[in-house]
Amino acid sequence: MHELSIALGIVKISEDETAKAKAKKVTKIELEIGELSGVELESLNFVWESAIKDSVLEFAEKEINIIKGKGKCIDCDTEFDMKFIYDTCPKCNSNFKGILQGKELRVKALEVI
Amino acid sequence: MCGTCGCGSDSNGPTILKPGEHEHVHGEHTHSHENHHHHHDGHHTHEHSHKHKVLEIEQDILQNNQVLAARNRGYFEAKNIFSLNLVSSPGSGKTSILERTLADLKDEIPFYVIEGDQQTLNDANRIDALNIPVIQINTGKGCHLESDMIFDAVKKLDVKNDAILMIENVGNLVCPSMFDLGENKRVVIISTTEGEDKPIKYPDMFHTSDICIINKIDLLPYLNIDIDKLKNYALQVNPNLQFFEISATTGEGMDAWYKWLKKNVI
Ligand SMILES: Nc1nc2c(ncn2[C@@H]2O[C@H](COP(=O)(O)OP(=O)(O)OP(=O)(O)O)[C@@H](O)[C@H]2O)c(=O)[nH]1
Ligand SMILES: [Mg+2]
Ligand SMILES: [Zn+2]
Ligand SMILES: [Zn+2]
Ligand SMILES: [Zn+2]
Ligand SMILES: [Zn+2]
């Protein structure tokens, strides 16, 4: 269950940034999670409460922006939506592609007090 | 809780041990724990100024692991160490492949091994029996290795220049894919008993690997697995994968793998 490591990573970033800003706690956290990032939102939500306990995030509102997967075929330049990392080019069927977006795993912003 | 290793408390954190060391010694797992302090500002919560400030930090959640992985990579490069991260489901044959490889090549190439498991020194003891320097990382509740553990383990192992470092990750096809250790090549191992659709069931691991070893080919007569189908699924996930088909038990197919290893150490 790597979602626990991910959640604890988010807590660490939040603790560091809150301290740097000389703030007390986080009132809202904005996350960006790509559909191809390998993180299951259900699992993340499942471990969230225990991960943020006793941290600056304990009472924070959590907002998750989901970023859709998009790829670009290396053989024919077609851009296409990706649901899975192994999706092939819809036009020429090639497996060779660059991933344009969807791998994100980011803390975008913290609202602190 | 520990942000890097996912340990519930420090006594649950990873331990890094050599065979023969006492198991109760807590390892030299050194990530900074200075942010673990709790906030006991209960009596000061009465300011009603509500000065909310927004910090636009845009920070990658895995950044800490990636920074330390880059440090490992630099260290390996400086010492001309060729490092491999072996990943697979539990029981696909990672340790067996290591045992045979080390036994066959140890007179030609200096090897060092880092073993990752949640519990026990069993795998390290199997390597130790071959007189190869080895260290065991027990991750406790953690289900994968992270780059800071490798940094600590490499220092403790005292890896010499011009060597091959084999890192056997925790048996788990899911989360080790997200954690770069700074390795030169990632090797995913799948055994013939696992079914040909593994690569699309666990695509991230195949997507991030460079080499795919198909192990236990001695069992093919007893199974109806279609190896070409397995490879095609794997190539659909990652068209750059290079394959080796081997049996760690009989030694079949190991020569091509050895050739590739030797090519990578000068
Ligand atoms: N028939 C056959 N059995 C094998 C082969 N390679 C490994 N095994 C057996 O598979 C079992 C697991 O092998 P290990 O090498 O311990 O597997 P592992 O991937 O290191 O396992 P974990 O570290 O627990 O994840 C053992 O019983 C091995 O004897 C092979 O090529 N053929
Ligand atoms: Mg093993
Ligand atoms: Zn996981
Ligand atoms: Zn195309
Ligand atoms: Zn720890
Ligand atoms: Zn894990």
JSON list of N, CA and C in Angstrom, two decimals, chain A residues 32-61:
[
{"chain": "A", "resi": 32, "resn": "GLU", "atom": "N", "xyz": [-2.69, 17.70, -6.87]},
{"chain": "A", "resi": 32, "resn": "GLU", "atom": "CA", "xyz": [-2.89, 17.35, -8.28]},
{"chain": "A", "resi": 32, "resn": "GLU", "atom": "C", "xyz": [-2.44, 15.90, -8.46]},
{"chain": "A", "resi": 33, "resn": "ILE", "atom": "N", "xyz": [-3.37, 15.07, -8.87]},
{"chain": "A", "resi": 33, "resn": "ILE", "atom": "CA", "xyz": [-3.04, 13.66, -9.03]},
{"chain": "A", "resi": 33, "resn": "ILE", "atom": "C", "xyz": [-3.45, 13.20, -10.42]},
{"chain": "A", "resi": 34, "resn": "GLY", "atom": "N", "xyz": [-2.47, 12.72, -11.16]},
{"chain": "A", "resi": 34, "resn": "GLY", "atom": "CA", "xyz": [-2.74, 12.27, -12.53]},
{"chain": "A", "resi": 34, "resn": "GLY", "atom": "C", "xyz": [-3.35, 10.88, -12.55]},
{"chain": "A", "resi": 35, "resn": "GLU", "atom": "N", "xyz": [-4.15, 10.64, -13.57]},
{"chain": "A", "resi": 35, "resn": "GLU", "atom": "CA", "xyz": [-4.80, 9.32, -13.69]},
{"chain": "A", "resi": 35, "resn": "GLU", "atom": "C", "xyz": [-3.80, 8.22, -14.00]},
{"chain": "A", "resi": 36, "resn": "LEU", "atom": "N", "xyz": [-2.61, 8.57, -14.45]},
{"chain": "A", "resi": 36, "resn": "LEU", "atom": "CA", "xyz": [-1.59, 7.57, -14.76]},
{"chain": "A", "resi": 36, "resn": "LEU", "atom": "C", "xyz": [-0.49, 7.53, -13.70]},
{"chain": "A", "resi": 37, "resn": "SER", "atom": "N", "xyz": [-0.74, 8.17, -12.55]},
{"chain": "A", "resi": 37, "resn": "SER", "atom": "CA", "xyz": [0.32, 8.30, -11.55]},
{"chain": "A", "resi": 37, "resn": "SER", "atom": "C", "xyz": [0.55, 7.03, -10.76]},
{"chain": "A", "resi": 38, "resn": "GLY", "atom": "N", "xyz": [-0.39, 6.10, -10.82]},
{"chain": "A", "resi": 38, "resn": "GLY", "atom": "CA", "xyz": [-0.24, 4.88, -10.03]},
{"chain": "A", "resi": 38, "resn": "GLY", "atom": "C", "xyz": [-0.81, 4.99, -8.63]},
{"chain": "A", "resi": 39, "resn": "VAL", "atom": "N", "xyz": [-1.43, 6.12, -8.33]},
{"chain": "A", "resi": 39, "resn": "VAL", "atom": "CA", "xyz": [-2.04, 6.28, -7.01]},
{"chain": "A", "resi": 39, "resn": "VAL", "atom": "C", "xyz": [-3.56, 6.10, -7.14]},
{"chain": "A", "resi": 40, "resn": "GLU", "atom": "N", "xyz": [-4.09, 5.20, -6.31]},
{"chain": "A", "resi": 40, "resn": "GLU", "atom": "CA", "xyz": [-5.53, 4.97, -6.27]},
{"chain": "A", "resi": 40, "resn": "GLU", "atom": "C", "xyz": [-6.16, 5.96, -5.30]},
{"chain": "A", "resi": 41, "resn": "LEU", "atom": "N", "xyz": [-7.09, 6.75, -5.79]},
{"chain": "A", "resi": 41, "resn": "LEU", "atom": "CA", "xyz": [-7.71, 7.75, -4.91]},
{"chain": "A", "resi": 41, "resn": "LEU", "atom": "C", "xyz": [-8.43, 7.11, -3.74]},
{"chain": "A", "resi": 42, "resn": "GLU", "atom": "N", "xyz": [-9.09, 5.99, -3.99]},
{"chain": "A", "resi": 42, "resn": "GLU", "atom": "CA", "xyz": [-9.80, 5.32, -2.90]},
{"chain": "A", "resi": 42, "resn": "GLU", "atom": "C", "xyz": [-8.85, 4.92, -1.79]},
{"chain": "A", "resi": 43, "resn": "SER", "atom": "N", "xyz": [-7.70, 4.37, -2.19]},
{"chain": "A", "resi": 43, "resn": "SER", "atom": "CA", "xyz": [-6.72, 3.95, -1.18]},
{"chain": "A", "resi": 43, "resn": "SER", "atom": "C", "xyz": [-6.15, 5.16, -0.46]},
{"chain": "A", "resi": 44, "resn": "LEU", "atom": "N", "xyz": [-5.92, 6.23, -1.20]},
{"chain": "A", "resi": 44, "resn": "LEU", "atom": "CA", "xyz": [-5.38, 7.44, -0.57]},
{"chain": "A", "resi": 44, "resn": "LEU", "atom": "C", "xyz": [-6.38, 7.99, 0.45]},
{"chain": "A", "resi": 45, "resn": "ASN", "atom": "N", "xyz": [-7.63, 8.04, 0.06]},
{"chain": "A", "resi": 45, "resn": "ASN", "atom": "CA", "xyz": [-8.65, 8.53, 1.00]},
{"chain": "A", "resi": 45, "resn": "ASN", "atom": "C", "xyz": [-8.76, 7.63, 2.21]},
{"chain": "A", "resi": 46, "resn": "PHE", "atom": "N", "xyz": [-8.55, 6.34, 1.98]},
{"chain": "A", "resi": 46, "resn": "PHE", "atom": "CA", "xyz": [-8.65, 5.35, 3.05]},
{"chain": "A", "resi": 46, "resn": "PHE", "atom": "C", "xyz": [-7.58, 5.58, 4.13]},
{"chain": "A", "resi": 47, "resn": "VAL", "atom": "N", "xyz": [-6.35, 5.93, 3.71]},
{"chain": "A", "resi": 47, "resn": "VAL", "atom": "CA", "xyz": [-5.27, 6.09, 4.69]},
{"chain": "A", "resi": 47, "resn": "VAL", "atom": "C", "xyz": [-5.15, 7.54, 5.18]},
{"chain": "A", "resi": 48, "resn": "TRP", "atom": "N", "xyz": [-5.88, 8.45, 4.55]},
{"chain": "A", "resi": 48, "resn": "TRP", "atom": "CA", "xyz": [-5.70, 9.88, 4.81]},
{"chain": "A", "resi": 48, "resn": "TRP", "atom": "C", "xyz": [-5.85, 10.24, 6.28]},
{"chain": "A", "resi": 49, "resn": "GLU", "atom": "N", "xyz": [-6.97, 9.81, 6.88]},
{"chain": "A", "resi": 49, "resn": "GLU", "atom": "CA", "xyz": [-7.26, 10.21, 8.27]},
{"chain": "A", "resi": 49, "resn": "GLU", "atom": "C", "xyz": [-6.12, 9.83, 9.22]},
{"chain": "A", "resi": 50, "resn": "SER", "atom": "N", "xyz": [-5.64, 8.60, 9.08]},
{"chain": "A", "resi": 50, "resn": "SER", "atom": "CA", "xyz": [-4.60, 8.17, 10.01]},
{"chain": "A", "resi": 50, "resn": "SER", "atom": "C", "xyz": [-3.28, 8.87, 9.72]},
{"chain": "A", "resi": 51, "resn": "ALA", "atom": "N", "xyz": [-3.03, 9.19, 8.46]},
{"chain": "A", "resi": 51, "resn": "ALA", "atom": "CA", "xyz": [-1.77, 9.85, 8.11]},
{"chain": "A", "resi": 51, "resn": "ALA", "atom": "C", "xyz": [-1.70, 11.29, 8.62]},
{"chain": "A", "resi": 52, "resn": "ILE", "atom": "N", "xyz": [-2.83, 12.00, 8.60]},
{"chain": "A", "resi": 52, "resn": "ILE", "atom": "CA", "xyz": [-2.78, 13.43, 8.97]},
{"chain": "A", "resi": 52, "resn": "ILE", "atom": "C", "xyz": [-3.00, 13.67, 10.46]},
{"chain": "A", "resi": 53, "resn": "LYS", "atom": "N", "xyz": [-3.29, 12.62, 11.19]},
{"chain": "A", "resi": 53, "resn": "LYS", "atom": "CA", "xyz": [-3.55, 12.76, 12.61]},
{"chain": "A", "resi": 53, "resn": "LYS", "atom": "C", "xyz": [-2.34, 13.42, 13.29]},
{"chain": "A", "resi": 54, "resn": "ASP", "atom": "N", "xyz": [-2.60, 14.39, 14.16]},
{"chain": "A", "resi": 54, "resn": "ASP", "atom": "CA", "xyz": [-1.55, 15.10, 14.90]},
{"chain": "A", "resi": 54, "resn": "ASP", "atom": "C", "xyz": [-0.60, 15.89, 14.01]},
{"chain": "A", "resi": 55, "resn": "SER", "atom": "N", "xyz": [-0.98, 16.16, 12.79]},
{"chain": "A", "resi": 55, "resn": "SER", "atom": "CA", "xyz": [-0.11, 16.96, 11.92]},
{"chain": "A", "resi": 55, "resn": "SER", "atom": "C", "xyz": [-0.79, 18.29, 11.61]},
{"chain": "A", "resi": 56, "resn": "VAL", "atom": "N", "xyz": [-0.09, 19.17, 10.89]},
{"chain": "A", "resi": 56, "resn": "VAL", "atom": "CA", "xyz": [-0.68, 20.46, 10.51]},
{"chain": "A", "resi": 56, "resn": "VAL", "atom": "C", "xyz": [-1.88, 20.29, 9.58]},
{"chain": "A", "resi": 57, "resn": "LEU", "atom": "N", "xyz": [-2.01, 19.08, 9.03]},
{"chain": "A", "resi": 57, "resn": "LEU", "atom": "CA", "xyz": [-3.12, 18.85, 8.09]},
{"chain": "A", "resi": 57, "resn": "LEU", "atom": "C", "xyz": [-4.38, 18.33, 8.76]},
{"chain": "A", "resi": 58, "resn": "GLU", "atom": "N", "xyz": [-4.29, 18.12, 10.07]},
{"chain": "A", "resi": 58, "resn": "GLU", "atom": "CA", "xyz": [-5.38, 17.38, 10.74]},
{"chain": "A", "resi": 58, "resn": "GLU", "atom": "C", "xyz": [-6.77, 17.94, 10.44]},
{"chain": "A", "resi": 59, "resn": "PHE", "atom": "N", "xyz": [-6.90, 19.27, 10.37]},
{"chain": "A", "resi": 59, "resn": "PHE", "atom": "CA", "xyz": [-8.24, 19.83, 10.16]},
{"chain": "A", "resi": 59, "resn": "PHE", "atom": "C", "xyz": [-8.37, 20.49, 8.78]},
{"chain": "A", "resi": 60, "resn": "ALA", "atom": "N", "xyz": [-7.47, 20.15, 7.89]},
{"chain": "A", "resi": 60, "resn": "ALA", "atom": "CA", "xyz": [-7.48, 20.81, 6.58]},
{"chain": "A", "resi": 60, "resn": "ALA", "atom": "C", "xyz": [-8.52, 20.20, 5.65]},
{"chain": "A", "resi": 61, "resn": "GLU", "atom": "N", "xyz": [-9.11, 21.07, 4.85]},
{"chain": "A", "resi": 61, "resn": "GLU", "atom": "CA", "xyz": [-9.98, 20.60, 3.77]},
{"chain": "A", "resi": 61, "resn": "GLU", "atom": "C", "xyz": [-9.07, 20.09, 2.64]}
]
